[in-house]
Amino acid sequence: MGWFIAHNVGIVWTTGFMMANGIVHTLSGPEAWSEMWAGMAGLGHIILTVTFAWFFILLNKAMKQTEADA
């Protein structure tokens, strides 16, 4: 359950900042957006990368459990 929540937080975080970035650049130009906001969007990508690795760890554990049960 923790993976599912973390992954969805990463998706919403990344999508939200990417959408905000597009809106600000369209309406105000690129000079209106500071590097801090790009860093915040980068944190969403980091969360997604961590949950991607976490998913494969969970998948490996599930496969080992299935093999042990068989």
GROMACS .gro file of N, CA and C in nm:
model
  210
    1MET      N    1   0.082  -0.119   0.000
    1MET     CA    2   0.000   0.000   0.000
    1MET      C    3   0.086   0.126   0.000
    2GLY      N    4   0.200   0.120   0.069
    2GLY     CA    5   0.288   0.236   0.074
    2GLY      C    6   0.342   0.274  -0.063
    3TRP      N    7   0.372   0.171  -0.145
    3TRP     CA    8   0.422   0.197  -0.279
    3TRP      C    9   0.317   0.270  -0.362
    4PHE      N   10   0.194   0.224  -0.353
    4PHE     CA   11   0.086   0.282  -0.433
    4PHE      C   12   0.067   0.430  -0.399
    5ILE      N   13   0.069   0.462  -0.272
    5ILE     CA   14   0.052   0.602  -0.229
    5ILE      C   15   0.171   0.686  -0.276
    6ALA      N   16   0.292   0.637  -0.254
    6ALA     CA   17   0.411   0.713  -0.293
    6ALA      C   18   0.415   0.734  -0.444
    7HIS      N   19   0.381   0.633  -0.521
    7HIS     CA   20   0.383   0.644  -0.666
    7HIS      C   21   0.280   0.747  -0.714
    8ASN      N   22   0.161   0.742  -0.658
    8ASN     CA   23   0.059   0.839  -0.698
    8ASN      C   24   0.094   0.981  -0.656
    9VAL      N   25   0.158   0.996  -0.542
    9VAL     CA   26   0.206   1.130  -0.501
    9VAL      C   27   0.307   1.180  -0.604
   10GLY      N   28   0.398   1.094  -0.646
   10GLY     CA   29   0.497   1.134  -0.746
   10GLY      C   30   0.434   1.172  -0.879
   11ILE      N   31   0.333   1.098  -0.921
   11ILE     CA   32   0.266   1.129  -1.047
   11ILE      C   33   0.194   1.263  -1.039
   12VAL      N   34   0.118   1.284  -0.931
   12VAL     CA   35   0.044   1.409  -0.915
   12VAL      C   36   0.141   1.526  -0.901
   13TRP      N   37   0.247   1.507  -0.823
   13TRP     CA   38   0.347   1.613  -0.801
   13TRP      C   39   0.411   1.653  -0.935
   14THR      N   40   0.459   1.555  -1.009
   14THR     CA   41   0.526   1.583  -1.136
   14THR      C   42   0.431   1.645  -1.236
   15THR      N   43   0.313   1.588  -1.252
   15THR     CA   44   0.216   1.640  -1.347
   15THR      C   45   0.172   1.781  -1.310
   16GLY      N   46   0.149   1.805  -1.182
   16GLY     CA   47   0.108   1.937  -1.137
   16GLY      C   48   0.212   2.044  -1.166
   17PHE      N   49   0.338   2.014  -1.136
   17PHE     CA   50   0.443   2.113  -1.162
   17PHE      C   51   0.470   2.130  -1.311
   18MET      N   52   0.457   2.025  -1.388
   18MET     CA   53   0.474   2.039  -1.532
   18MET      C   54   0.362   2.123  -1.593
   19MET      N   55   0.240   2.103  -1.543
   19MET     CA   56   0.128   2.183  -1.591
   19MET      C   57   0.143   2.329  -1.550
   20ALA      N   58   0.183   2.352  -1.425
   20ALA     CA   59   0.205   2.488  -1.378
   20ALA      C   60   0.316   2.555  -1.459
   21ASN      N   61   0.422   2.481  -1.488
   21ASN     CA   62   0.532   2.535  -1.567
   21ASN      C   63   0.483   2.577  -1.706
   22GLY      N   64   0.404   2.494  -1.769
   22GLY     CA   65   0.351   2.527  -1.901
   22GLY      C   66   0.261   2.648  -1.898
   23ILE      N   67   0.177   2.658  -1.796
   23ILE     CA   68   0.086   2.773  -1.785
   23ILE      C   69   0.165   2.902  -1.764
   24VAL      N   70   0.261   2.898  -1.673
   24VAL     CA   71   0.341   3.019  -1.645
   24VAL      C   72   0.421   3.061  -1.767
   25HIS      N   73   0.483   2.967  -1.837
   25HIS     CA   74   0.560   3.001  -1.956
   25HIS      C   75   0.472   3.055  -2.066
   26THR      N   76   0.352   3.003  -2.079
   26THR     CA   77   0.262   3.049  -2.183
   26THR      C   78   0.209   3.189  -2.154
   27LEU      N   79   0.171   3.214  -2.030
   27LEU     CA   80   0.109   3.342  -1.996
   27LEU      C   81   0.210   3.452  -1.964
   28SER      N   82   0.323   3.418  -1.904
   28SER     CA   83   0.414   3.522  -1.855
   28SER      C   84   0.553   3.518  -1.919
   29GLY      N   85   0.587   3.413  -1.987
   29GLY     CA   86   0.721   3.401  -2.044
   29GLY      C   87   0.813   3.325  -1.950
   30PRO      N   88   0.924   3.277  -2.004
   30PRO     CA   89   1.013   3.192  -1.925
   30PRO      C   90   1.083   3.266  -1.810
   31GLU      N   91   1.097   3.397  -1.818
   31GLU     CA   92   1.166   3.469  -1.711
   31GLU      C   93   1.083   3.476  -1.583
   32ALA      N   94   0.954   3.445  -1.589
   32ALA     CA   95   0.868   3.450  -1.471
   32ALA      C   96   0.884   3.326  -1.383
   33TRP      N   97   0.953   3.226  -1.430
   33TRP     CA   98   0.964   3.097  -1.359
   33TRP      C   99   1.106   3.081  -1.308
   34SER      N  100   1.124   3.075  -1.177
   34SER     CA  101   1.259   3.064  -1.121
   34SER      C  102   1.305   2.918  -1.120
   35GLU      N  103   1.434   2.900  -1.093
   35GLU     CA  104   1.492   2.766  -1.090
   35GLU      C  105   1.437   2.683  -0.975
   36MET      N  106   1.387   2.748  -0.872
   36MET     CA  107   1.330   2.675  -0.759
   36MET      C  108   1.214   2.588  -0.803
   37TRP      N  109   1.131   2.639  -0.891
   37TRP     CA  110   1.014   2.563  -0.937
   37TRP      C  111   1.056   2.445  -1.023
   38ALA      N  112   1.161   2.462  -1.101
   38ALA     CA  113   1.212   2.349  -1.178
   38ALA      C  114   1.266   2.241  -1.084
   39GLY      N  115   1.329   2.284  -0.974
   39GLY     CA  116   1.376   2.189  -0.875
   39GLY      C  117   1.263   2.115  -0.808
   40MET      N  118   1.153   2.183  -0.784
   40MET     CA  119   1.036   2.117  -0.724
   40MET      C  120   0.980   2.011  -0.819
   41ALA      N  121   0.976   2.041  -0.948
   41ALA     CA  122   0.931   1.941  -1.045
   41ALA      C  123   1.031   1.825  -1.049
   42GLY      N  124   1.158   1.855  -1.032
   42GLY     CA  125   1.260   1.750  -1.028
   42GLY      C  126   1.240   1.655  -0.911
   43LEU      N  127   1.193   1.707  -0.798
   43LEU     CA  128   1.165   1.620  -0.683
   43LEU      C  129   1.057   1.518  -0.718
   44GLY      N  130   0.959   1.558  -0.796
   44GLY     CA  131   0.856   1.464  -0.840
   44GLY      C  132   0.916   1.353  -0.925
   45HIS      N  133   1.013   1.387  -1.010
   45HIS     CA  134   1.080   1.286  -1.091
   45HIS      C  135   1.163   1.193  -1.004
   46ILE      N  136   1.223   1.246  -0.899
   46ILE     CA  137   1.299   1.163  -0.807
   46ILE      C  138   1.207   1.065  -0.736
   47ILE      N  139   1.091   1.113  -0.692
   47ILE     CA  140   0.993   1.025  -0.627
   47ILE      C  141   0.952   0.913  -0.722
   48LEU      N  142   0.926   0.947  -0.848
   48LEU     CA  143   0.888   0.845  -0.945
   48LEU      C  144   1.000   0.744  -0.969
   49THR      N  145   1.124   0.790  -0.972
   49THR     CA  146   1.237   0.699  -0.990
   49THR      C  147   1.249   0.603  -0.873
   50VAL      N  148   1.234   0.654  -0.752
   50VAL     CA  149   1.242   0.569  -0.633
   50VAL      C  150   1.129   0.466  -0.633
   51THR      N  151   1.007   0.509  -0.665
   51THR     CA  152   0.895   0.415  -0.665
   51THR      C  153   0.907   0.313  -0.779
   52PHE      N  154   0.973   0.352  -0.888
   52PHE     CA  155   0.997   0.257  -0.998
   52PHE      C  156   1.088   0.145  -0.950
   53ALA      N  157   1.197   0.181  -0.882
   53ALA     CA  158   1.288   0.081  -0.826
   53ALA      C  159   1.217  -0.002  -0.720
   54TRP      N  160   1.139   0.063  -0.636
   54TRP     CA  161   1.064  -0.004  -0.529
   54TRP      C  162   0.969  -0.107  -0.588
   55PHE      N  163   0.903  -0.072  -0.701
   55PHE     CA  164   0.811  -0.165  -0.766
   55PHE      C  165   0.882  -0.295  -0.804
   56PHE      N  166   1.002  -0.283  -0.862
   56PHE     CA  167   1.073  -0.404  -0.904
   56PHE      C  168   1.123  -0.485  -0.785
   57ILE      N  169   1.155  -0.419  -0.676
   57ILE     CA  170   1.190  -0.491  -0.553
   57ILE      C  171   1.069  -0.571  -0.503
   58LEU      N  172   0.953  -0.507  -0.501
   58LEU     CA  173   0.830  -0.576  -0.459
   58LEU      C  174   0.795  -0.690  -0.554
   59LEU      N  175   0.813  -0.667  -0.683
   59LEU     CA  176   0.786  -0.772  -0.781
   59LEU      C  177   0.878  -0.891  -0.761
   60ASN      N  178   1.004  -0.865  -0.735
   60ASN     CA  179   1.101  -0.973  -0.711
   60ASN      C  180   1.061  -1.054  -0.587
   61LYS      N  181   1.023  -0.986  -0.481
   61LYS     CA  182   0.980  -1.056  -0.359
   61LYS      C  183   0.857  -1.142  -0.385
   62ALA      N  184   0.763  -1.090  -0.462
   62ALA     CA  185   0.642  -1.166  -0.492
   62ALA      C  186   0.673  -1.288  -0.578
   63MET      N  187   0.766  -1.273  -0.672
   63MET     CA  188   0.803  -1.387  -0.755
   63MET      C  189   0.873  -1.494  -0.674
   64LYS      N  190   0.960  -1.453  -0.581
   64LYS     CA  191   1.029  -1.550  -0.495
   64LYS      C  192   0.928  -1.622  -0.404
   65GLN      N  193   0.832  -1.551  -0.356
   65GLN     CA  194   0.729  -1.610  -0.269
   65GLN      C  195   0.647  -1.712  -0.349
   66THR      N  196   0.613  -1.678  -0.472
   66THR     CA  197   0.536  -1.768  -0.558
   66THR      C  198   0.616  -1.895  -0.587
   67GLU      N  199   0.746  -1.879  -0.615
   67GLU     CA  200   0.830  -1.995  -0.641
   67GLU      C  201   0.843  -2.083  -0.518
   68ALA      N  202   0.850  -2.022  -0.400
   68ALA     CA  203   0.863  -2.099  -0.276
   68ALA      C  204   0.735  -2.176  -0.247
   69ASP      N  205   0.621  -2.119  -0.282
   69ASP     CA  206   0.492  -2.185  -0.257
   69ASP      C  207   0.467  -2.298  -0.354
   70ALA      N  208   0.528  -2.293  -0.471
   70ALA     CA  209   0.499  -2.394  -0.575
   70ALA      C  210   0.573  -2.523  -0.551
   0.00000   0.00000   0.00000
